[in-house]
Amino acid sequence: MPGSRNSNEPEHSKSPRISAEDSEDESEILEESPCGRWVKRREEVDQRDVPGIDFAFLAMDTEEGVEVVWNEVQFSERKNFKAQEEKLRLVFDNLTQLEHPNIVKFHKYWTDHLSEKPRVIFITEYMSSGSLKQFLKKTKKNTKKLPIQGWKRWCSQILSALTYLHSCTPPIIHGNLTCDTIFIQHNGLVKIGSVAPDAIHHHVKTCREDVKNIHFTAPEYGTSLITPTADIYSFGMCALEMAALEILGNGESGTMVTEENIGKTIDLLEDPLQKDLVRTCLRKNPSQRPPARDLLYHPVLYEVHSLKLLTAHAVLKNSKWLPEHWTEEATLSHYGQDKTVAEINHTDGRPGVSMPMCNVQVIEKLEKFMEDVRNGQYPLVPCIIPPPPPPGPRAVSPEVAESVKSDTPEPVDVETRKVLTMMCSLKPLEDKPGLW
């Protein structure tokens, strides 16, 4: 799971020699994946009280040269692991197929039967910027509230990710959505991590321990069948905490948040539409909570996409339009300084107005905007987003019946492909003159 490095002592309290020794200890290799690509280090990663994950270490992807997180889930009894192994494999197979800009990437998983306690080990993307919870704490120290425009962008990104998860076949329930499991990058991109499905929660030892942030958990947990609406309840609590920066009664003491605390925090919000969104998500009856797709159309969040944003998404979907795939000649022919970007023609005979490329002054801002769209900061509403491909096991190859030998020769396929490049080597013959 993603997270930040653990640090129990302030850095200034360590001497340079001790710090160097600690650094060497943390970079020590403890274990390798069966394929040799992932290398586990001694340095632990903050687990953010994620139920089901027992250990999280910093690791290295030796192929890409980037840091990742090595997560371990332990089973207290071997018989429980054997009974659930096939179900867990199906769950993790589906998780590895998830591809969304607002979901922390799930790279690989494998099982370990040789250790004292059976383990499931999985590799996830490393988010070094920290959690949304940490960001809200810093913001609260410097300001009293978050601008509503920033709050809208966060909510839209989170709902876009939930829409993707819930649209899978079968739907994937996050099951652990809190401000501790949502991560924010320096550019404002939000990603939800720690996708720990219900199958994991019910079969690991840590699920029996006390869980922090219990107020994020939907009231139907433990009493009825869990559906994607449980994530909507958790999202509503996240939206409330993002808007208020902190829910009353949930300070550093970590005391349990009551319904009265939640109600008072909602009343402190100034925007009535903001209040309505939170209250809609926090309805006690799961059937009365709208799906994530519908929440993107809530009046406080929905806005008609600009032509600029729609064009950016269209360009990114067609690789041949991307600037990095253009030659210099093609770029100059389309975007030369003397090329006309826009023009106005009048039907009443007045002279028209044209704007050449040299008068456009927002090229750098446009490039940054395109990069932000590519990274997932400006998701489209669900009616424009294509549904995710149905995850599942690899298809079985079809059976082919034996062919019966025929008296007449079978027609030969004619090669229609064109040869683009051919290479050969010329070497002298050893026993006679000439080349071969």
Short mmCIF file of C-alpha atoms in Angstrom, two decimals:
data_model
loop_
_atom_site.label_atom_id
_atom_site.label_comp_id
_atom_site.label_asym_id
_atom_site.label_seq_id
_atom_site.Cartn_x
_atom_site.Cartn_y
_atom_site.Cartn_z
CA MET A 1 0.00 0.00 0.00
CA PRO A 2 1.20 3.58 -0.51
CA GLY A 3 2.54 5.67 2.32
CA SER A 4 5.38 7.74 3.68
CA ARG A 5 8.51 6.64 5.46
CA ASN A 6 8.38 6.06 9.20
CA SER A 7 10.53 8.33 11.32
CA ASN A 8 10.37 7.95 15.09
CA GLU A 9 13.09 10.52 15.83
CA PRO A 10 13.58 14.03 14.49
CA GLU A 11 16.39 14.16 11.95
CA HIS A 12 18.27 16.95 13.73
CA SER A 13 18.68 14.79 16.86
CA LYS A 14 20.88 12.27 15.02
CA SER A 15 24.58 12.74 14.44
CA PRO A 16 25.79 12.45 10.81
CA ARG A 17 27.49 9.14 11.63
CA ILE A 18 24.39 7.63 13.24
CA SER A 19 22.22 8.90 10.39
CA ALA A 20 24.53 7.28 7.85
CA GLU A 21 24.43 3.98 9.75
CA ASP A 22 20.63 4.13 9.96
CA SER A 23 20.46 4.86 6.25
CA GLU A 24 22.60 1.81 5.50
CA ASP A 25 20.41 -0.36 7.74
CA GLU A 26 17.22 0.87 6.06
CA SER A 27 18.57 0.17 2.58
CA GLU A 28 19.54 -3.40 3.53
CA ILE A 29 17.86 -5.97 1.30
CA LEU A 30 15.67 -8.37 3.28
CA GLU A 31 13.90 -10.35 0.57
CA GLU A 32 13.34 -10.62 -3.16
CA SER A 33 10.25 -11.50 -5.16
CA PRO A 34 10.22 -14.90 -6.92
CA CYS A 35 10.82 -13.16 -10.27
CA GLY A 36 13.66 -11.06 -8.84
CA ARG A 37 12.15 -7.75 -9.96
CA TRP A 38 10.98 -6.47 -6.55
CA VAL A 39 13.52 -6.05 -3.75
CA LYS A 40 12.30 -5.55 -0.16
CA ARG A 41 14.24 -3.16 2.10
CA ARG A 42 14.34 -2.88 5.87
CA GLU A 43 12.78 0.60 5.84
CA GLU A 44 9.14 0.47 6.93
CA VAL A 45 6.36 2.55 5.40
CA ASP A 46 3.61 4.18 7.44
CA GLN A 47 0.63 1.81 7.20
CA ARG A 48 -1.95 4.48 8.02
CA ASP A 49 -3.95 2.02 10.14
CA VAL A 50 -5.11 0.06 7.12
CA PRO A 51 -7.10 -2.98 8.26
CA GLY A 52 -5.76 -6.20 6.83
CA ILE A 53 -2.20 -5.08 6.03
CA ASP A 54 0.26 -6.35 8.63
CA PHE A 55 3.55 -5.00 7.29
CA ALA A 56 4.56 -2.47 4.66
CA PHE A 57 8.16 -1.92 3.57
CA LEU A 58 9.84 0.30 1.04
CA ALA A 59 11.03 -1.72 -1.96
CA MET A 60 12.72 -1.17 -5.29
CA ASP A 61 11.50 -2.02 -8.76
CA THR A 62 14.79 -3.13 -10.31
CA GLU A 63 13.40 -2.95 -13.86
CA GLU A 64 12.00 0.59 -13.73
CA GLY A 65 14.39 1.91 -11.07
CA VAL A 66 11.60 3.39 -8.91
CA GLU A 67 10.54 2.93 -5.29
CA VAL A 68 7.43 0.87 -4.56
CA VAL A 69 5.71 -0.51 -1.46
CA TRP A 70 6.01 -4.15 -0.40
CA ASN A 71 2.80 -5.10 1.48
CA GLU A 72 2.32 -8.27 3.52
CA VAL A 73 -0.92 -9.85 4.70
CA GLN A 74 -0.46 -12.69 7.21
CA PHE A 75 -2.88 -15.50 7.96
CA SER A 76 -2.88 -16.77 11.52
CA GLU A 77 -4.00 -20.29 10.55
CA ARG A 78 -2.80 -22.29 7.54
CA LYS A 79 -6.16 -24.01 7.07
CA ASN A 80 -7.92 -20.65 6.75
CA PHE A 81 -5.45 -19.64 4.06
CA LYS A 82 -5.99 -22.83 2.04
CA ALA A 83 -9.75 -22.42 2.24
CA GLN A 84 -9.62 -18.85 0.92
CA GLU A 85 -6.60 -19.02 -1.40
CA GLU A 86 -8.56 -19.41 -4.64
CA LYS A 87 -10.93 -16.57 -3.74
CA LEU A 88 -8.00 -14.30 -2.87
CA ARG A 89 -6.28 -15.13 -6.14
CA LEU A 90 -9.36 -14.05 -8.08
CA VAL A 91 -9.57 -10.80 -6.10
CA PHE A 92 -5.89 -9.95 -6.59
CA ASP A 93 -6.00 -10.93 -10.27
CA ASN A 94 -8.73 -8.33 -10.70
CA LEU A 95 -6.81 -5.69 -8.74
CA THR A 96 -3.75 -6.03 -10.97
CA GLN A 97 -5.92 -5.13 -13.97
CA LEU A 98 -7.06 -1.78 -12.54
CA GLU A 99 -5.87 1.21 -14.56
CA HIS A 100 -7.09 4.64 -13.43
CA PRO A 101 -5.20 7.91 -12.88
CA ASN A 102 -6.88 8.43 -9.50
CA ILE A 103 -6.16 4.94 -8.12
CA VAL A 104 -2.78 3.93 -6.70
CA LYS A 105 -1.32 1.35 -9.08
CA PHE A 106 -1.42 -2.30 -7.96
CA HIS A 107 1.59 -3.93 -9.66
CA LYS A 108 1.98 -7.59 -8.66
CA TYR A 109 1.13 -10.18 -6.01
CA TRP A 110 2.22 -13.68 -5.00
CA THR A 111 1.66 -16.11 -2.12
CA ASP A 112 4.20 -17.52 0.32
CA HIS A 113 3.49 -20.98 1.79
CA LEU A 114 6.98 -21.58 3.18
CA SER A 115 6.99 -19.08 6.05
CA GLU A 116 5.66 -19.93 9.51
CA LYS A 117 2.43 -18.08 8.75
CA PRO A 118 1.12 -18.09 5.15
CA ARG A 119 1.42 -14.69 3.49
CA VAL A 120 0.01 -12.79 0.56
CA ILE A 121 2.55 -10.24 -0.68
CA PHE A 122 1.60 -7.49 -3.11
CA ILE A 123 3.44 -4.55 -4.63
CA THR A 124 1.83 -1.12 -4.96
CA GLU A 125 2.80 2.33 -6.17
CA TYR A 126 4.71 4.45 -3.63
CA MET A 127 3.11 7.82 -2.84
CA SER A 128 5.81 9.98 -1.27
CA SER A 129 3.77 13.19 -0.96
CA GLY A 130 1.68 12.04 1.99
CA SER A 131 -1.98 11.50 2.77
CA LEU A 132 -4.88 13.90 2.50
CA LYS A 133 -5.20 13.72 6.30
CA GLN A 134 -1.71 15.14 6.71
CA PHE A 135 -2.42 17.88 4.17
CA LEU A 136 -5.64 18.88 5.98
CA LYS A 137 -3.77 19.15 9.29
CA LYS A 138 -1.18 21.46 7.74
CA THR A 139 -3.91 23.51 6.06
CA LYS A 140 -5.81 23.90 9.35
CA LYS A 141 -2.74 25.44 10.98
CA ASN A 142 -2.43 28.10 8.29
CA THR A 143 -6.03 28.81 7.30
CA LYS A 144 -9.55 28.28 8.61
CA LYS A 145 -11.11 26.65 5.56
CA LEU A 146 -10.34 25.21 2.15
CA PRO A 147 -11.51 27.04 -1.01
CA ILE A 148 -14.59 25.28 -2.36
CA GLN A 149 -13.09 25.05 -5.85
CA GLY A 150 -10.25 22.88 -4.52
CA TRP A 151 -12.76 20.79 -2.57
CA LYS A 152 -14.78 20.22 -5.76
CA ARG A 153 -11.71 19.04 -7.68
CA TRP A 154 -10.81 16.56 -4.94
CA CYS A 155 -14.37 15.20 -4.74
CA SER A 156 -14.59 14.81 -8.52
CA GLN A 157 -11.33 12.87 -8.67
CA ILE A 158 -12.33 10.55 -5.81
CA LEU A 159 -15.78 9.93 -7.30
CA SER A 160 -14.21 9.26 -10.70
CA ALA A 161 -12.08 6.52 -9.10
CA LEU A 162 -15.06 5.05 -7.22
CA THR A 163 -17.16 5.07 -10.39
CA TYR A 164 -14.42 3.07 -12.10
CA LEU A 165 -14.19 0.52 -9.25
CA HIS A 166 -17.95 0.10 -8.92
CA SER A 167 -18.33 -0.32 -12.72
CA CYS A 168 -16.10 -3.39 -12.76
CA THR A 169 -17.65 -6.84 -13.15
CA PRO A 170 -18.15 -7.81 -10.39
CA PRO A 171 -18.03 -4.40 -8.65
CA ILE A 172 -14.92 -3.79 -6.55
CA ILE A 173 -15.71 -2.33 -3.12
CA HIS A 174 -12.87 -0.27 -1.69
CA GLY A 175 -13.97 -0.98 1.87
CA ASN A 176 -11.43 1.29 3.55
CA LEU A 177 -11.91 4.82 2.22
CA THR A 178 -10.69 7.46 4.69
CA CYS A 179 -8.60 10.62 4.45
CA ASP A 180 -5.66 8.44 5.55
CA THR A 181 -6.00 6.22 2.46
CA ILE A 182 -6.38 9.11 0.01
CA PHE A 183 -3.11 10.62 -1.20
CA ILE A 184 -2.42 14.02 -2.71
CA GLN A 185 0.52 15.01 -4.87
CA HIS A 186 2.18 18.40 -5.10
CA ASN A 187 0.26 19.24 -8.30
CA GLY A 188 -3.16 18.59 -6.74
CA LEU A 189 -3.63 15.10 -8.18
CA VAL A 190 -5.57 12.87 -5.78
CA LYS A 191 -5.27 9.07 -5.69
CA ILE A 192 -7.11 6.57 -3.53
CA GLY A 193 -5.00 3.72 -2.24
CA SER A 194 -5.26 0.67 -0.01
CA VAL A 195 -7.96 -0.97 -2.07
CA ALA A 196 -8.57 -3.80 0.39
CA PRO A 197 -11.65 -5.77 -0.69
CA ASP A 198 -14.02 -7.48 1.69
CA ALA A 199 -12.41 -10.85 0.95
CA ILE A 200 -9.21 -9.71 2.66
CA HIS A 201 -10.81 -8.03 5.65
CA HIS A 202 -12.63 -11.13 6.84
CA HIS A 203 -9.68 -13.51 6.77
CA VAL A 204 -6.68 -11.73 8.27
CA LYS A 205 -5.69 -11.36 11.88
CA THR A 206 -5.61 -7.55 11.93
CA CYS A 207 -9.30 -7.31 11.12
CA ARG A 208 -10.02 -8.47 14.67
CA GLU A 209 -8.18 -5.53 16.17
CA ASP A 210 -9.59 -2.10 16.92
CA VAL A 211 -9.80 0.06 13.82
CA LYS A 212 -9.15 3.79 13.87
CA ASN A 213 -11.48 6.13 11.98
CA ILE A 214 -14.46 3.91 12.71
CA HIS A 215 -16.80 6.80 11.84
CA PHE A 216 -15.82 6.36 8.17
CA THR A 217 -17.33 2.86 8.22
CA ALA A 218 -20.89 2.50 6.94
CA PRO A 219 -23.42 1.50 9.64
CA GLU A 220 -24.46 -1.66 7.73
CA TYR A 221 -21.04 -3.29 8.19
CA GLY A 222 -21.44 -6.52 10.14
CA THR A 223 -25.23 -6.60 9.84
CA SER A 224 -26.01 -7.02 6.14
CA LEU A 225 -24.48 -7.66 2.73
CA ILE A 226 -21.96 -4.97 1.81
CA THR A 227 -22.52 -3.16 -1.49
CA PRO A 228 -20.76 -0.26 -3.25
CA THR A 229 -23.01 2.13 -1.30
CA ALA A 230 -20.76 1.47 1.72
CA ASP A 231 -18.02 3.35 -0.13
CA ILE A 232 -20.45 6.22 -0.73
CA TYR A 233 -20.94 6.58 3.04
CA SER A 234 -17.17 6.67 3.53
CA PHE A 235 -16.84 9.22 0.74
CA GLY A 236 -19.43 11.43 2.44
CA MET A 237 -17.35 11.42 5.62
CA CYS A 238 -14.22 12.23 3.60
CA ALA A 239 -16.04 15.09 1.84
CA LEU A 240 -17.10 16.46 5.23
CA GLU A 241 -13.59 16.30 6.66
CA MET A 242 -12.13 17.90 3.52
CA ALA A 243 -14.61 20.77 3.74
CA ALA A 244 -14.31 21.36 7.50
CA LEU A 245 -10.60 20.33 7.73
CA GLU A 246 -11.49 18.34 10.85
CA ILE A 247 -14.58 16.63 12.24
CA LEU A 248 -15.48 17.85 15.72
CA GLY A 249 -14.40 15.46 18.45
CA ASN A 250 -11.77 13.77 16.29
CA GLY A 251 -8.64 15.63 17.32
CA GLU A 252 -5.28 14.25 18.33
CA SER A 253 -6.87 12.29 21.18
CA GLY A 254 -8.44 9.94 18.64
CA THR A 255 -11.75 9.67 20.50
CA MET A 256 -14.71 8.12 18.73
CA VAL A 257 -16.77 10.55 16.67
CA THR A 258 -20.46 10.62 17.56
CA GLU A 259 -23.47 11.38 15.35
CA GLU A 260 -23.82 14.65 17.24
CA ASN A 261 -20.25 15.62 16.30
CA ILE A 262 -20.96 14.83 12.65
CA GLY A 263 -24.18 16.85 12.66
CA LYS A 264 -22.50 19.88 14.24
CA THR A 265 -19.65 19.73 11.72
CA ILE A 266 -22.13 19.67 8.82
CA ASP A 267 -23.93 22.69 10.28
CA LEU A 268 -20.64 24.63 10.25
CA LEU A 269 -20.45 24.41 6.44
CA GLU A 270 -21.59 27.58 4.69
CA ASP A 271 -22.60 26.27 1.27
CA PRO A 272 -26.09 24.63 1.37
CA LEU A 273 -25.30 22.45 -1.66
CA GLN A 274 -22.16 21.23 0.07
CA LYS A 275 -24.24 20.27 3.10
CA ASP A 276 -26.75 18.47 0.88
CA LEU A 277 -24.06 16.36 -0.79
CA VAL A 278 -22.64 15.24 2.55
CA ARG A 279 -26.05 14.46 4.06
CA THR A 280 -27.05 12.52 0.93
CA CYS A 281 -23.98 10.29 1.22
CA LEU A 282 -24.42 9.74 4.98
CA ARG A 283 -27.96 8.37 4.82
CA LYS A 284 -28.43 5.39 7.13
CA ASN A 285 -30.34 3.35 4.57
CA PRO A 286 -27.84 2.08 1.95
CA SER A 287 -30.52 1.95 -0.76
CA GLN A 288 -31.07 5.71 -0.40
CA ARG A 289 -27.45 6.60 -1.15
CA PRO A 290 -26.86 7.48 -4.81
CA PRO A 291 -24.09 5.72 -6.77
CA ALA A 292 -20.79 7.50 -7.37
CA ARG A 293 -21.71 8.07 -11.01
CA ASP A 294 -24.83 10.04 -10.02
CA LEU A 295 -22.98 12.09 -7.40
CA LEU A 296 -20.79 13.57 -10.14
CA TYR A 297 -24.00 15.22 -11.38
CA HIS A 298 -24.82 16.75 -7.99
CA PRO A 299 -25.38 20.54 -8.34
CA VAL A 300 -22.38 21.37 -6.14
CA LEU A 301 -19.99 19.34 -8.34
CA TYR A 302 -21.45 19.23 -11.84
CA GLU A 303 -20.38 21.73 -14.43
CA VAL A 304 -20.52 21.65 -18.21
CA HIS A 305 -17.06 20.76 -19.46
CA SER A 306 -15.33 23.46 -21.43
CA LEU A 307 -14.43 22.85 -25.06
CA LYS A 308 -10.81 23.20 -23.98
CA LEU A 309 -11.09 20.24 -21.57
CA LEU A 310 -13.00 18.06 -24.04
CA THR A 311 -10.39 18.79 -26.70
CA ALA A 312 -7.56 17.92 -24.32
CA HIS A 313 -9.13 14.52 -23.54
CA ALA A 314 -9.71 13.88 -27.26
CA VAL A 315 -6.09 14.69 -28.09
CA LEU A 316 -4.79 12.42 -25.32
CA LYS A 317 -6.96 9.53 -26.55
CA ASN A 318 -5.43 9.75 -30.05
CA SER A 319 -1.70 9.23 -29.81
CA LYS A 320 -1.08 10.49 -33.35
CA TRP A 321 -2.18 13.96 -32.22
CA LEU A 322 0.24 14.14 -29.30
CA PRO A 323 3.06 16.69 -29.81
CA GLU A 324 5.78 14.16 -28.92
CA HIS A 325 4.76 12.05 -31.92
CA TRP A 326 5.07 14.92 -34.39
CA THR A 327 8.12 15.68 -36.49
CA GLU A 328 9.59 19.17 -36.46
CA GLU A 329 8.42 19.73 -40.05
CA ALA A 330 4.85 18.74 -39.21
CA THR A 331 4.86 20.98 -36.14
CA LEU A 332 6.06 23.99 -38.14
CA SER A 333 3.53 23.36 -40.90
CA HIS A 334 0.64 23.34 -38.42
CA TYR A 335 1.90 25.64 -35.67
CA GLY A 336 4.33 28.01 -37.36
CA GLN A 337 4.38 31.58 -36.05
CA ASP A 338 2.68 32.84 -39.22
CA LYS A 339 -0.12 30.25 -39.13
CA THR A 340 -3.65 31.45 -38.40
CA VAL A 341 -5.12 30.10 -35.18
CA ALA A 342 -8.54 31.77 -35.39
CA GLU A 343 -10.37 34.19 -37.63
CA ILE A 344 -13.66 36.08 -37.72
CA ASN A 345 -15.47 36.65 -41.02
CA HIS A 346 -18.34 39.18 -41.28
CA THR A 347 -21.22 38.65 -43.71
CA ASP A 348 -21.95 42.39 -44.00
CA GLY A 349 -18.77 43.18 -45.88
CA ARG A 350 -16.66 44.37 -42.97
CA PRO A 351 -13.03 43.23 -43.02
CA GLY A 352 -12.37 40.06 -41.07
CA VAL A 353 -10.05 39.61 -38.10
CA SER A 354 -7.42 36.87 -37.87
CA MET A 355 -5.10 35.80 -35.06
CA PRO A 356 -1.71 34.33 -35.98
CA MET A 357 0.14 31.85 -33.75
CA CYS A 358 2.66 34.53 -32.75
CA ASN A 359 -0.09 36.39 -30.85
CA VAL A 360 -1.00 33.35 -28.72
CA GLN A 361 0.58 33.79 -25.28
CA VAL A 362 -0.65 30.74 -23.39
CA ILE A 363 1.40 27.94 -24.96
CA GLU A 364 3.26 27.12 -21.72
CA LYS A 365 0.06 27.17 -19.67
CA LEU A 366 -1.60 24.96 -22.27
CA GLU A 367 1.20 22.39 -22.03
CA LYS A 368 0.85 22.31 -18.23
CA PHE A 369 -2.92 21.95 -18.58
CA MET A 370 -2.48 19.02 -20.96
CA GLU A 371 -0.11 17.37 -18.49
CA ASP A 372 -2.63 17.86 -15.65
CA VAL A 373 -5.40 16.31 -17.77
CA ARG A 374 -3.12 13.39 -18.64
CA ASN A 375 -2.38 12.82 -14.93
CA GLY A 376 -6.08 12.69 -14.01
CA GLN A 377 -6.72 16.06 -12.34
CA TYR A 378 -9.66 16.90 -14.61
CA PRO A 379 -11.80 13.76 -15.09
CA LEU A 380 -14.83 13.83 -17.37
CA VAL A 381 -18.36 13.03 -16.20
CA PRO A 382 -19.33 9.33 -16.48
CA CYS A 383 -21.43 9.73 -19.63
CA ILE A 384 -18.19 10.45 -21.51
CA ILE A 385 -15.92 8.05 -19.59
CA PRO A 386 -15.80 4.57 -21.18
CA PRO A 387 -16.52 1.77 -18.67
CA PRO A 388 -13.54 -0.29 -17.47
CA PRO A 389 -12.87 -3.63 -19.14
CA PRO A 390 -14.37 -6.52 -17.16
CA PRO A 391 -11.56 -8.04 -15.07
CA GLY A 392 -11.35 -11.79 -14.84
CA PRO A 393 -9.27 -14.87 -15.61
CA ARG A 394 -7.56 -15.30 -18.96
CA ALA A 395 -9.76 -16.85 -21.65
CA VAL A 396 -9.30 -20.55 -22.44
CA SER A 397 -8.00 -21.32 -25.91
CA PRO A 398 -10.76 -22.86 -28.10
CA GLU A 399 -10.53 -26.51 -29.01
CA VAL A 400 -9.68 -27.20 -32.66
CA ALA A 401 -10.97 -30.37 -34.31
CA GLU A 402 -8.52 -32.62 -36.14
CA SER A 403 -8.30 -31.84 -39.85
CA VAL A 404 -9.01 -34.65 -42.35
CA LYS A 405 -6.41 -35.16 -45.09
CA SER A 406 -7.78 -34.18 -48.51
CA ASP A 407 -6.83 -35.56 -51.95
CA THR A 408 -6.62 -32.08 -53.44
CA PRO A 409 -3.92 -29.72 -52.18
CA GLU A 410 -5.10 -26.93 -49.88
CA PRO A 411 -4.82 -23.39 -51.27
CA VAL A 412 -1.72 -21.53 -50.18
CA ASP A 413 -2.13 -18.14 -48.51
CA VAL A 414 -0.53 -15.38 -50.53
CA GLU A 415 1.78 -13.06 -48.58
CA THR A 416 0.46 -9.51 -48.84
CA ARG A 417 2.67 -7.80 -46.27
CA LYS A 418 5.39 -5.43 -47.46
CA VAL A 419 9.02 -5.79 -46.44
CA LEU A 420 10.27 -2.56 -44.89
CA THR A 421 13.82 -3.57 -43.96
CA MET A 422 16.10 -6.45 -44.97
CA MET A 423 19.58 -7.20 -43.63
CA CYS A 424 22.28 -9.70 -44.61
CA SER A 425 25.92 -10.46 -43.80
CA LEU A 426 28.64 -11.20 -46.42
CA LYS A 427 31.47 -13.52 -45.35
CA PRO A 428 34.29 -15.17 -47.42
CA LEU A 429 34.06 -18.93 -48.02
CA GLU A 430 36.84 -20.92 -46.38
CA ASP A 431 37.38 -23.69 -49.00
CA LYS A 432 36.76 -21.79 -52.26
CA PRO A 433 36.61 -18.24 -53.56
CA GLY A 434 33.34 -16.39 -53.30
CA LEU A 435 30.93 -15.03 -50.71
CA TRP A 436 28.02 -16.56 -48.82
#
